Amino acid sequence: MNPVSTTDVSEKADKIRKILDDLYPEVPIPLQHQDAYTLLVAVVLSAQCTDERVNQITPILFAKAATPADMVALGVEEIQRIIRPCGLSPMKSKGIYGLSKMIVEQHNGQVPATFKELEAMPGVGHKTASVVMSQAHGFPAFPVDTHIHRLAARWGLSSGKSVEQTERDLKAIFPEDTWNKLHLQIIYFGRQYCPARVHDVKICPICSWV
Ligand code: SF4
């Protein structure tokens, strides 16, 4: 890939943002939830699982336990039994139980609103914390999943060296007040337009000109 100037990149970024705004003026949050806690649990469940599957399982789980205290009372084994269809259930059930216990014992039953406190919880990495900060607490964040990471590199917005680098690059390129919407728009675009198989880039609304 040829090196591109900062101006080229920011013009390209503006154009991509306009296309995404036209395609996705509204960006509903894909994971169903009622509050910050249920969103946090849903995001933990979504690792290597589709949002559709998570949205099928969370109503069953939250009917039994929709608060951290109730989740602790439910216990790891029962959590694991309910969430098994989401995959990785031994690890995810321990994470959900552990983070719920921590919220009860250290945060008065409320999901904390700092990256440091969120990332100190079992099962919560930077991406999960970013989703919660962004979608539950309204804090500007840019959660980068594998799709955003791949597309940012494909569109020449980042070197694609690491997820951390992609997050830094996208935050530097796009205005802060667009981050929360943009990360969802890119996810929606990736799901709709970017098939896993080989395809014709000439008909793509973005890759046809980047
Ligand atoms: S060509 Fe379009 S559909 Fe394919 S990866 Fe690029 S953005 Fe996605």
PDB file of N, CA, C and O in Angstrom, residues 103-178:
ATOM      1  N   ILE A 103     -19.135  -6.362  41.773  1.00  0.00           N
ATOM      2  CA  ILE A 103     -20.024  -5.191  41.736  1.00  0.00           C
ATOM      3  C   ILE A 103     -20.782  -5.067  43.070  1.00  0.00           C
ATOM      4  O   ILE A 103     -20.925  -3.981  43.618  1.00  0.00           O
ATOM      5  N   VAL A 104     -21.213  -6.215  43.595  1.00  0.00           N
ATOM      6  CA  VAL A 104     -21.928  -6.199  44.884  1.00  0.00           C
ATOM      7  C   VAL A 104     -20.989  -5.763  46.006  1.00  0.00           C
ATOM      8  O   VAL A 104     -21.321  -4.887  46.810  1.00  0.00           O
ATOM      9  N   GLU A 105     -19.805  -6.377  46.032  1.00  0.00           N
ATOM     10  CA  GLU A 105     -18.920  -6.168  47.186  1.00  0.00           C
ATOM     11  C   GLU A 105     -18.133  -4.858  47.135  1.00  0.00           C
ATOM     12  O   GLU A 105     -17.798  -4.293  48.162  1.00  0.00           O
ATOM     13  N   GLN A 106     -17.814  -4.410  45.912  1.00  0.00           N
ATOM     14  CA  GLN A 106     -16.914  -3.242  45.833  1.00  0.00           C
ATOM     15  C   GLN A 106     -17.556  -1.996  45.223  1.00  0.00           C
ATOM     16  O   GLN A 106     -16.983  -0.918  45.283  1.00  0.00           O
ATOM     17  N   HIS A 107     -18.726  -2.164  44.590  1.00  0.00           N
ATOM     18  CA  HIS A 107     -19.289  -1.001  43.882  1.00  0.00           C
ATOM     19  C   HIS A 107     -20.752  -0.745  44.232  1.00  0.00           C
ATOM     20  O   HIS A 107     -21.491  -0.178  43.420  1.00  0.00           O
ATOM     21  N   ASN A 108     -21.147  -1.211  45.413  1.00  0.00           N
ATOM     22  CA  ASN A 108     -22.507  -0.903  45.865  1.00  0.00           C
ATOM     23  C   ASN A 108     -23.600  -1.389  44.930  1.00  0.00           C
ATOM     24  O   ASN A 108     -24.658  -0.763  44.819  1.00  0.00           O
ATOM     25  N   GLY A 109     -23.310  -2.415  44.166  1.00  0.00           N
ATOM     26  CA  GLY A 109     -24.318  -2.956  43.258  1.00  0.00           C
ATOM     27  C   GLY A 109     -24.434  -2.225  41.931  1.00  0.00           C
ATOM     28  O   GLY A 109     -25.274  -2.576  41.099  1.00  0.00           O
ATOM     29  N   GLN A 110     -23.584  -1.193  41.723  1.00  0.00           N
ATOM     30  CA  GLN A 110     -23.656  -0.411  40.473  1.00  0.00           C
ATOM     31  C   GLN A 110     -22.451  -0.712  39.575  1.00  0.00           C
ATOM     32  O   GLN A 110     -21.333  -0.832  40.072  1.00  0.00           O
ATOM     33  N   VAL A 111     -22.681  -0.778  38.269  1.00  0.00           N
ATOM     34  CA  VAL A 111     -21.575  -0.975  37.329  1.00  0.00           C
ATOM     35  C   VAL A 111     -20.716   0.292  37.317  1.00  0.00           C
ATOM     36  O   VAL A 111     -21.234   1.386  37.063  1.00  0.00           O
ATOM     37  N   PRO A 112     -19.428   0.171  37.632  1.00  0.00           N
ATOM     38  CA  PRO A 112     -18.590   1.375  37.678  1.00  0.00           C
ATOM     39  C   PRO A 112     -18.452   2.022  36.309  1.00  0.00           C
ATOM     40  O   PRO A 112     -18.645   1.371  35.274  1.00  0.00           O
ATOM     41  N   ALA A 113     -18.090   3.298  36.310  1.00  0.00           N
ATOM     42  CA  ALA A 113     -18.012   4.054  35.047  1.00  0.00           C
ATOM     43  C   ALA A 113     -16.590   4.526  34.750  1.00  0.00           C
ATOM     44  O   ALA A 113     -16.392   5.614  34.214  1.00  0.00           O
ATOM     45  N   THR A 114     -15.610   3.699  35.099  1.00  0.00           N
ATOM     46  CA  THR A 114     -14.230   4.000  34.676  1.00  0.00           C
ATOM     47  C   THR A 114     -13.640   2.750  34.028  1.00  0.00           C
ATOM     48  O   THR A 114     -13.999   1.618  34.398  1.00  0.00           O
ATOM     49  N   PHE A 115     -12.730   2.990  33.070  1.00  0.00           N
ATOM     50  CA  PHE A 115     -12.066   1.858  32.418  1.00  0.00           C
ATOM     51  C   PHE A 115     -11.297   1.030  33.449  1.00  0.00           C
ATOM     52  O   PHE A 115     -11.316  -0.203  33.410  1.00  0.00           O
ATOM     53  N   LYS A 116     -10.628   1.713  34.370  1.00  0.00           N
ATOM     54  CA  LYS A 116      -9.781   1.014  35.329  1.00  0.00           C
ATOM     55  C   LYS A 116     -10.606   0.029  36.161  1.00  0.00           C
ATOM     56  O   LYS A 116     -10.235  -1.141  36.312  1.00  0.00           O
ATOM     57  N   GLU A 117     -11.735   0.496  36.671  1.00  0.00           N
ATOM     58  CA  GLU A 117     -12.554  -0.380  37.515  1.00  0.00           C
ATOM     59  C   GLU A 117     -13.202  -1.496  36.695  1.00  0.00           C
ATOM     60  O   GLU A 117     -13.286  -2.641  37.140  1.00  0.00           O
ATOM     61  N   LEU A 118     -13.638  -1.172  35.484  1.00  0.00           N
ATOM     62  CA  LEU A 118     -14.265  -2.206  34.649  1.00  0.00           C
ATOM     63  C   LEU A 118     -13.251  -3.277  34.259  1.00  0.00           C
ATOM     64  O   LEU A 118     -13.519  -4.479  34.348  1.00  0.00           O
ATOM     65  N   GLU A 119     -12.063  -2.846  33.859  1.00  0.00           N
ATOM     66  CA  GLU A 119     -11.069  -3.808  33.386  1.00  0.00           C
ATOM     67  C   GLU A 119     -10.462  -4.624  34.521  1.00  0.00           C
ATOM     68  O   GLU A 119      -9.779  -5.614  34.269  1.00  0.00           O
ATOM     69  N   ALA A 120     -10.726  -4.216  35.764  1.00  0.00           N
ATOM     70  CA  ALA A 120     -10.239  -5.001  36.911  1.00  0.00           C
ATOM     71  C   ALA A 120     -11.157  -6.191  37.182  1.00  0.00           C
ATOM     72  O   ALA A 120     -10.856  -7.049  38.012  1.00  0.00           O
ATOM     73  N   MET A 121     -12.288  -6.256  36.481  1.00  0.00           N
ATOM     74  CA  MET A 121     -13.247  -7.336  36.747  1.00  0.00           C
ATOM     75  C   MET A 121     -12.926  -8.572  35.941  1.00  0.00           C
ATOM     76  O   MET A 121     -12.439  -8.481  34.809  1.00  0.00           O
ATOM     77  N   PRO A 122     -13.238  -9.748  36.509  1.00  0.00           N
ATOM     78  CA  PRO A 122     -12.995 -10.981  35.765  1.00  0.00           C
ATOM     79  C   PRO A 122     -13.826 -11.025  34.481  1.00  0.00           C
ATOM     80  O   PRO A 122     -14.990 -10.616  34.485  1.00  0.00           O
ATOM     81  N   GLY A 123     -13.205 -11.463  33.424  1.00  0.00           N
ATOM     82  CA  GLY A 123     -13.933 -11.618  32.160  1.00  0.00           C
ATOM     83  C   GLY A 123     -14.135 -10.320  31.393  1.00  0.00           C
ATOM     84  O   GLY A 123     -14.783 -10.309  30.348  1.00  0.00           O
ATOM     85  N   VAL A 124     -13.606  -9.201  31.911  1.00  0.00           N
ATOM     86  CA  VAL A 124     -13.817  -7.904  31.245  1.00  0.00           C
ATOM     87  C   VAL A 124     -12.490  -7.362  30.708  1.00  0.00           C
ATOM     88  O   VAL A 124     -11.615  -6.963  31.476  1.00  0.00           O
ATOM     89  N   GLY A 125     -12.352  -7.360  29.399  1.00  0.00           N
ATOM     90  CA  GLY A 125     -11.164  -6.792  28.766  1.00  0.00           C
ATOM     91  C   GLY A 125     -11.451  -5.373  28.297  1.00  0.00           C
ATOM     92  O   GLY A 125     -12.529  -4.823  28.563  1.00  0.00           O
ATOM     93  N   HIS A 126     -10.501  -4.808  27.577  1.00  0.00           N
ATOM     94  CA  HIS A 126     -10.641  -3.408  27.161  1.00  0.00           C
ATOM     95  C   HIS A 126     -11.823  -3.201  26.211  1.00  0.00           C
ATOM     96  O   HIS A 126     -12.528  -2.207  26.290  1.00  0.00           O
ATOM     97  N   LYS A 127     -12.050  -4.167  25.307  1.00  0.00           N
ATOM     98  CA  LYS A 127     -13.151  -3.993  24.352  1.00  0.00           C
ATOM     99  C   LYS A 127     -14.499  -4.023  25.069  1.00  0.00           C
ATOM    100  O   LYS A 127     -15.371  -3.185  24.822  1.00  0.00           O
ATOM    101  N   THR A 128     -14.662  -4.966  25.968  1.00  0.00           N
ATOM    102  CA  THR A 128     -15.913  -5.042  26.739  1.00  0.00           C
ATOM    103  C   THR A 128     -16.110  -3.763  27.550  1.00  0.00           C
ATOM    104  O   THR A 128     -17.207  -3.186  27.567  1.00  0.00           O
ATOM    105  N   ALA A 129     -15.046  -3.315  28.198  1.00  0.00           N
ATOM    106  CA  ALA A 129     -15.139  -2.074  28.982  1.00  0.00           C
ATOM    107  C   ALA A 129     -15.508  -0.899  28.073  1.00  0.00           C
ATOM    108  O   ALA A 129     -16.325  -0.042  28.447  1.00  0.00           O
ATOM    109  N   SER A 130     -14.946  -0.871  26.873  1.00  0.00           N
ATOM    110  CA  SER A 130     -15.241   0.235  25.949  1.00  0.00           C
ATOM    111  C   SER A 130     -16.710   0.227  25.535  1.00  0.00           C
ATOM    112  O   SER A 130     -17.334   1.291  25.428  1.00  0.00           O
ATOM    113  N   VAL A 131     -17.257  -0.950  25.295  1.00  0.00           N
ATOM    114  CA  VAL A 131     -18.676  -1.030  24.912  1.00  0.00           C
ATOM    115  C   VAL A 131     -19.550  -0.501  26.048  1.00  0.00           C
ATOM    116  O   VAL A 131     -20.479   0.286  25.825  1.00  0.00           O
ATOM    117  N   VAL A 132     -19.248  -0.901  27.265  1.00  0.00           N
ATOM    118  CA  VAL A 132     -20.052  -0.459  28.413  1.00  0.00           C
ATOM    119  C   VAL A 132     -19.882   1.046  28.645  1.00  0.00           C
ATOM    120  O   VAL A 132     -20.857   1.765  28.882  1.00  0.00           O
ATOM    121  N   MET A 133     -18.646   1.525  28.564  1.00  0.00           N
ATOM    122  CA  MET A 133     -18.418   2.964  28.734  1.00  0.00           C
ATOM    123  C   MET A 133     -19.182   3.759  27.677  1.00  0.00           C
ATOM    124  O   MET A 133     -19.775   4.792  27.958  1.00  0.00           O
ATOM    125  N   SER A 134     -19.159   3.235  26.459  1.00  0.00           N
ATOM    126  CA  SER A 134     -19.793   3.941  25.347  1.00  0.00           C
ATOM    127  C   SER A 134     -21.321   3.818  25.396  1.00  0.00           C
ATOM    128  O   SER A 134     -22.038   4.820  25.386  1.00  0.00           O
ATOM    129  N   GLN A 135     -21.808   2.599  25.447  1.00  0.00           N
ATOM    130  CA  GLN A 135     -23.246   2.375  25.249  1.00  0.00           C
ATOM    131  C   GLN A 135     -24.071   2.497  26.528  1.00  0.00           C
ATOM    132  O   GLN A 135     -25.260   2.786  26.465  1.00  0.00           O
ATOM    133  N   ALA A 136     -23.460   2.280  27.682  1.00  0.00           N
ATOM    134  CA  ALA A 136     -24.227   2.403  28.926  1.00  0.00           C
ATOM    135  C   ALA A 136     -23.961   3.739  29.615  1.00  0.00           C
ATOM    136  O   ALA A 136     -24.863   4.333  30.190  1.00  0.00           O
ATOM    137  N   HIS A 137     -22.713   4.199  29.553  1.00  0.00           N
ATOM    138  CA  HIS A 137     -22.372   5.413  30.295  1.00  0.00           C
ATOM    139  C   HIS A 137     -22.229   6.649  29.404  1.00  0.00           C
ATOM    140  O   HIS A 137     -21.981   7.747  29.905  1.00  0.00           O
ATOM    141  N   GLY A 138     -22.325   6.467  28.083  1.00  0.00           N
ATOM    142  CA  GLY A 138     -22.273   7.613  27.172  1.00  0.00           C
ATOM    143  C   GLY A 138     -20.907   8.275  27.078  1.00  0.00           C
ATOM    144  O   GLY A 138     -20.772   9.392  26.595  1.00  0.00           O
ATOM    145  N   PHE A 139     -19.867   7.581  27.530  1.00  0.00           N
ATOM    146  CA  PHE A 139     -18.504   8.115  27.484  1.00  0.00           C
ATOM    147  C   PHE A 139     -17.919   7.860  26.093  1.00  0.00           C
ATOM    148  O   PHE A 139     -18.091   6.765  25.549  1.00  0.00           O
ATOM    149  N   PRO A 140     -17.234   8.848  25.479  1.00  0.00           N
ATOM    150  CA  PRO A 140     -16.682   8.582  24.150  1.00  0.00           C
ATOM    151  C   PRO A 140     -15.639   7.467  24.181  1.00  0.00           C
ATOM    152  O   PRO A 140     -14.647   7.564  24.901  1.00  0.00           O
ATOM    153  N   ALA A 141     -15.899   6.410  23.429  1.00  0.00           N
ATOM    154  CA  ALA A 141     -14.973   5.273  23.370  1.00  0.00           C
ATOM    155  C   ALA A 141     -15.045   4.695  21.968  1.00  0.00           C
ATOM    156  O   ALA A 141     -15.981   5.009  21.215  1.00  0.00           O
ATOM    157  N   PHE A 142     -14.072   3.884  21.606  1.00  0.00           N
ATOM    158  CA  PHE A 142     -14.088   3.282  20.267  1.00  0.00           C
ATOM    159  C   PHE A 142     -13.770   1.796  20.395  1.00  0.00           C
ATOM    160  O   PHE A 142     -12.636   1.379  20.170  1.00  0.00           O
ATOM    161  N   PRO A 143     -14.783   1.008  20.763  1.00  0.00           N
ATOM    162  CA  PRO A 143     -14.511  -0.424  20.899  1.00  0.00           C
ATOM    163  C   PRO A 143     -14.115  -1.007  19.538  1.00  0.00           C
ATOM    164  O   PRO A 143     -14.836  -0.830  18.563  1.00  0.00           O
ATOM    165  N   VAL A 144     -12.969  -1.663  19.500  1.00  0.00           N
ATOM    166  CA  VAL A 144     -12.487  -2.224  18.226  1.00  0.00           C
ATOM    167  C   VAL A 144     -12.562  -3.739  18.303  1.00  0.00           C
ATOM    168  O   VAL A 144     -11.844  -4.367  19.077  1.00  0.00           O
ATOM    169  N   ASP A 145     -13.456  -4.316  17.511  1.00  0.00           N
ATOM    170  CA  ASP A 145     -13.492  -5.777  17.423  1.00  0.00           C
ATOM    171  C   ASP A 145     -12.721  -6.200  16.173  1.00  0.00           C
ATOM    172  O   ASP A 145     -12.156  -5.377  15.460  1.00  0.00           O
ATOM    173  N   THR A 146     -12.713  -7.499  15.894  1.00  0.00           N
ATOM    174  CA  THR A 146     -11.893  -7.981  14.767  1.00  0.00           C
ATOM    175  C   THR A 146     -12.393  -7.396  13.443  1.00  0.00           C
ATOM    176  O   THR A 146     -11.600  -7.151  12.544  1.00  0.00           O
ATOM    177  N   HIS A 147     -13.707  -7.147  13.316  1.00  0.00           N
ATOM    178  CA  HIS A 147     -14.244  -6.611  12.056  1.00  0.00           C
ATOM    179  C   HIS A 147     -13.782  -5.168  11.839  1.00  0.00           C
ATOM    180  O   HIS A 147     -13.357  -4.797  10.747  1.00  0.00           O
ATOM    181  N   ILE A 148     -13.878  -4.369  12.893  1.00  0.00           N
ATOM    182  CA  ILE A 148     -13.435  -2.973  12.772  1.00  0.00           C
ATOM    183  C   ILE A 148     -11.930  -2.933  12.515  1.00  0.00           C
ATOM    184  O   ILE A 148     -11.442  -2.165  11.686  1.00  0.00           O
ATOM    185  N   HIS A 149     -11.205  -3.795  13.191  1.00  0.00           N
ATOM    186  CA  HIS A 149      -9.750  -3.875  13.020  1.00  0.00           C
ATOM    187  C   HIS A 149      -9.410  -4.176  11.551  1.00  0.00           C
ATOM    188  O   HIS A 149      -8.580  -3.513  10.934  1.00  0.00           O
ATOM    189  N   ARG A 150     -10.095  -5.149  10.989  1.00  0.00           N
ATOM    190  CA  ARG A 150      -9.831  -5.564   9.602  1.00  0.00           C
ATOM    191  C   ARG A 150     -10.228  -4.461   8.616  1.00  0.00           C
ATOM    192  O   ARG A 150      -9.479  -4.135   7.687  1.00  0.00           O
ATOM    193  N   LEU A 151     -11.391  -3.863   8.835  1.00  0.00           N
ATOM    194  CA  LEU A 151     -11.848  -2.832   7.894  1.00  0.00           C
ATOM    195  C   LEU A 151     -10.994  -1.568   7.972  1.00  0.00           C
ATOM    196  O   LEU A 151     -10.712  -0.943   6.949  1.00  0.00           O
ATOM    197  N   ALA A 152     -10.573  -1.182   9.157  1.00  0.00           N
ATOM    198  CA  ALA A 152      -9.728   0.020   9.294  1.00  0.00           C
ATOM    199  C   ALA A 152      -8.438  -0.165   8.497  1.00  0.00           C
ATOM    200  O   ALA A 152      -7.949   0.766   7.854  1.00  0.00           O
ATOM    201  N   ALA A 153      -7.903  -1.384   8.506  1.00  0.00           N
ATOM    202  CA  ALA A 153      -6.683  -1.656   7.733  1.00  0.00           C
ATOM    203  C   ALA A 153      -7.007  -1.689   6.241  1.00  0.00           C
ATOM    204  O   ALA A 153      -6.298  -1.098   5.421  1.00  0.00           O
ATOM    205  N   ARG A 154      -8.115  -2.311   5.891  1.00  0.00           N
ATOM    206  CA  ARG A 154      -8.513  -2.423   4.483  1.00  0.00           C
ATOM    207  C   ARG A 154      -8.758  -1.038   3.869  1.00  0.00           C
ATOM    208  O   ARG A 154      -8.437  -0.793   2.713  1.00  0.00           O
ATOM    209  N   TRP A 155      -9.321  -0.151   4.672  1.00  0.00           N
ATOM    210  CA  TRP A 155      -9.631   1.204   4.198  1.00  0.00           C
ATOM    211  C   TRP A 155      -8.436   2.152   4.317  1.00  0.00           C
ATOM    212  O   TRP A 155      -8.549   3.346   4.013  1.00  0.00           O
ATOM    213  N   GLY A 156      -7.310   1.643   4.786  1.00  0.00           N
ATOM    214  CA  GLY A 156      -6.104   2.467   4.892  1.00  0.00           C
ATOM    215  C   GLY A 156      -6.168   3.501   6.008  1.00  0.00           C
ATOM    216  O   GLY A 156      -5.475   4.515   5.973  1.00  0.00           O
ATOM    217  N   LEU A 157      -6.994   3.249   7.026  1.00  0.00           N
ATOM    218  CA  LEU A 157      -7.107   4.196   8.137  1.00  0.00           C
ATOM    219  C   LEU A 157      -6.156   3.833   9.271  1.00  0.00           C
ATOM    220  O   LEU A 157      -5.948   4.611  10.201  1.00  0.00           O
ATOM    221  N   SER A 158      -5.619   2.626   9.208  1.00  0.00           N
ATOM    222  CA  SER A 158      -4.700   2.182  10.254  1.00  0.00           C
ATOM    223  C   SER A 158      -3.754   1.151   9.662  1.00  0.00           C
ATOM    224  O   SER A 158      -4.080   0.507   8.659  1.00  0.00           O
ATOM    225  N   SER A 159      -2.618   0.989  10.304  1.00  0.00           N
ATOM    226  CA  SER A 159      -1.649  -0.005   9.814  1.00  0.00           C
ATOM    227  C   SER A 159      -2.139  -1.424  10.061  1.00  0.00           C
ATOM    228  O   SER A 159      -1.655  -2.371   9.455  1.00  0.00           O
ATOM    229  N   GLY A 160      -3.081  -1.563  10.978  1.00  0.00           N
ATOM    230  CA  GLY A 160      -3.602  -2.889  11.292  1.00  0.00           C
ATOM    231  C   GLY A 160      -2.624  -3.746  12.064  1.00  0.00           C
ATOM    232  O   GLY A 160      -2.770  -4.963  12.142  1.00  0.00           O
ATOM    233  N   LYS A 161      -1.622  -3.104  12.682  1.00  0.00           N
ATOM    234  CA  LYS A 161      -0.603  -3.892  13.414  1.00  0.00           C
ATOM    235  C   LYS A 161      -1.191  -4.574  14.648  1.00  0.00           C
ATOM    236  O   LYS A 161      -0.821  -5.679  14.994  1.00  0.00           O
ATOM    237  N   SER A 162      -2.063  -3.885  15.335  1.00  0.00           N
ATOM    238  CA  SER A 162      -2.687  -4.470  16.523  1.00  0.00           C
ATOM    239  C   SER A 162      -4.026  -3.768  16.744  1.00  0.00           C
ATOM    240  O   SER A 162      -4.260  -2.669  16.230  1.00  0.00           O
ATOM    241  N   VAL A 163      -4.868  -4.416  17.529  1.00  0.00           N
ATOM    242  CA  VAL A 163      -6.170  -3.821  17.856  1.00  0.00           C
ATOM    243  C   VAL A 163      -5.966  -2.501  18.608  1.00  0.00           C
ATOM    244  O   VAL A 163      -6.684  -1.521  18.389  1.00  0.00           O
ATOM    245  N   GLU A 164      -4.958  -2.472  19.474  1.00  0.00           N
ATOM    246  CA  GLU A 164      -4.678  -1.256  20.256  1.00  0.00           C
ATOM    247  C   GLU A 164      -4.293  -0.097  19.322  1.00  0.00           C
ATOM    248  O   GLU A 164      -4.731   1.036  19.506  1.00  0.00           O
ATOM    249  N   GLN A 165      -3.461  -0.419  18.323  1.00  0.00           N
ATOM    250  CA  GLN A 165      -3.032   0.611  17.383  1.00  0.00           C
ATOM    251  C   GLN A 165      -4.228   1.106  16.566  1.00  0.00           C
ATOM    252  O   GLN A 165      -4.375   2.309  16.312  1.00  0.00           O
ATOM    253  N   THR A 166      -5.077   0.179  16.129  1.00  0.00           N
ATOM    254  CA  THR A 166      -6.262   0.568  15.364  1.00  0.00           C
ATOM    255  C   THR A 166      -7.129   1.520  16.184  1.00  0.00           C
ATOM    256  O   THR A 166      -7.607   2.539  15.679  1.00  0.00           O
ATOM    257  N   GLU A 167      -7.324   1.215  17.456  1.00  0.00           N
ATOM    258  CA  GLU A 167      -8.139   2.095  18.304  1.00  0.00           C
ATOM    259  C   GLU A 167      -7.504   3.491  18.380  1.00  0.00           C
ATOM    260  O   GLU A 167      -8.202   4.501  18.226  1.00  0.00           O
ATOM    261  N   ARG A 168      -6.195   3.539  18.587  1.00  0.00           N
ATOM    262  CA  ARG A 168      -5.515   4.850  18.656  1.00  0.00           C
ATOM    263  C   ARG A 168      -5.670   5.603  17.337  1.00  0.00           C
ATOM    264  O   ARG A 168      -5.971   6.793  17.312  1.00  0.00           O
ATOM    265  N   ASP A 169      -5.485   4.904  16.214  1.00  0.00           N
ATOM    266  CA  ASP A 169      -5.558   5.559  14.903  1.00  0.00           C
ATOM    267  C   ASP A 169      -6.970   6.084  14.630  1.00  0.00           C
ATOM    268  O   ASP A 169      -7.140   7.224  14.197  1.00  0.00           O
ATOM    269  N   LEU A 170      -7.974   5.265  14.892  1.00  0.00           N
ATOM    270  CA  LEU A 170      -9.353   5.697  14.605  1.00  0.00           C
ATOM    271  C   LEU A 170      -9.749   6.878  15.493  1.00  0.00           C
ATOM    272  O   LEU A 170     -10.429   7.806  15.051  1.00  0.00           O
ATOM    273  N   LYS A 171      -9.301   6.848  16.741  1.00  0.00           N
ATOM    274  CA  LYS A 171      -9.615   7.964  17.650  1.00  0.00           C
ATOM    275  C   LYS A 171      -8.936   9.246  17.183  1.00  0.00           C
ATOM    276  O   LYS A 171      -9.462  10.341  17.382  1.00  0.00           O
ATOM    277  N   ALA A 172      -7.754   9.106  16.575  1.00  0.00           N
ATOM    278  CA  ALA A 172      -7.044  10.294  16.098  1.00  0.00           C
ATOM    279  C   ALA A 172      -7.687  10.845  14.823  1.00  0.00           C
ATOM    280  O   ALA A 172      -7.700  12.049  14.588  1.00  0.00           O
ATOM    281  N   ILE A 173      -8.253   9.964  14.010  1.00  0.00           N
ATOM    282  CA  ILE A 173      -8.797  10.379  12.709  1.00  0.00           C
ATOM    283  C   ILE A 173     -10.208  10.956  12.833  1.00  0.00           C
ATOM    284  O   ILE A 173     -10.543  11.950  12.191  1.00  0.00           O
ATOM    285  N   PHE A 174     -11.047  10.315  13.625  1.00  0.00           N
ATOM    286  CA  PHE A 174     -12.459  10.721  13.693  1.00  0.00           C
ATOM    287  C   PHE A 174     -12.719  11.618  14.905  1.00  0.00           C
ATOM    288  O   PHE A 174     -12.159  11.392  15.983  1.00  0.00           O
ATOM    289  N   PRO A 175     -13.616  12.624  14.738  1.00  0.00           N
ATOM    290  CA  PRO A 175     -13.953  13.491  15.878  1.00  0.00           C
ATOM    291  C   PRO A 175     -14.555  12.692  17.036  1.00  0.00           C
ATOM    292  O   PRO A 175     -15.315  11.743  16.806  1.00  0.00           O
ATOM    293  N   GLU A 176     -14.202  13.112  18.249  1.00  0.00           N
ATOM    294  CA  GLU A 176     -14.609  12.357  19.438  1.00  0.00           C
ATOM    295  C   GLU A 176     -16.120  12.148  19.535  1.00  0.00           C
ATOM    296  O   GLU A 176     -16.592  11.106  19.965  1.00  0.00           O
ATOM    297  N   ASP A 177     -16.880  13.179  19.110  1.00  0.00           N
ATOM    298  CA  ASP A 177     -18.338  13.043  19.261  1.00  0.00           C
ATOM    299  C   ASP A 177     -18.949  12.088  18.235  1.00  0.00           C
ATOM    300  O   ASP A 177     -20.165  11.881  18.227  1.00  0.00           O
ATOM    301  N   THR A 178     -18.124  11.515  17.354  1.00  0.00           N
ATOM    302  CA  THR A 178     -18.658  10.535  16.392  1.00  0.00           C
ATOM    303  C   THR A 178     -18.306   9.094  16.778  1.00  0.00           C
ATOM    304  O   THR A 178     -18.816   8.154  16.180  1.00  0.00           O
TER     305      THR A 178
END
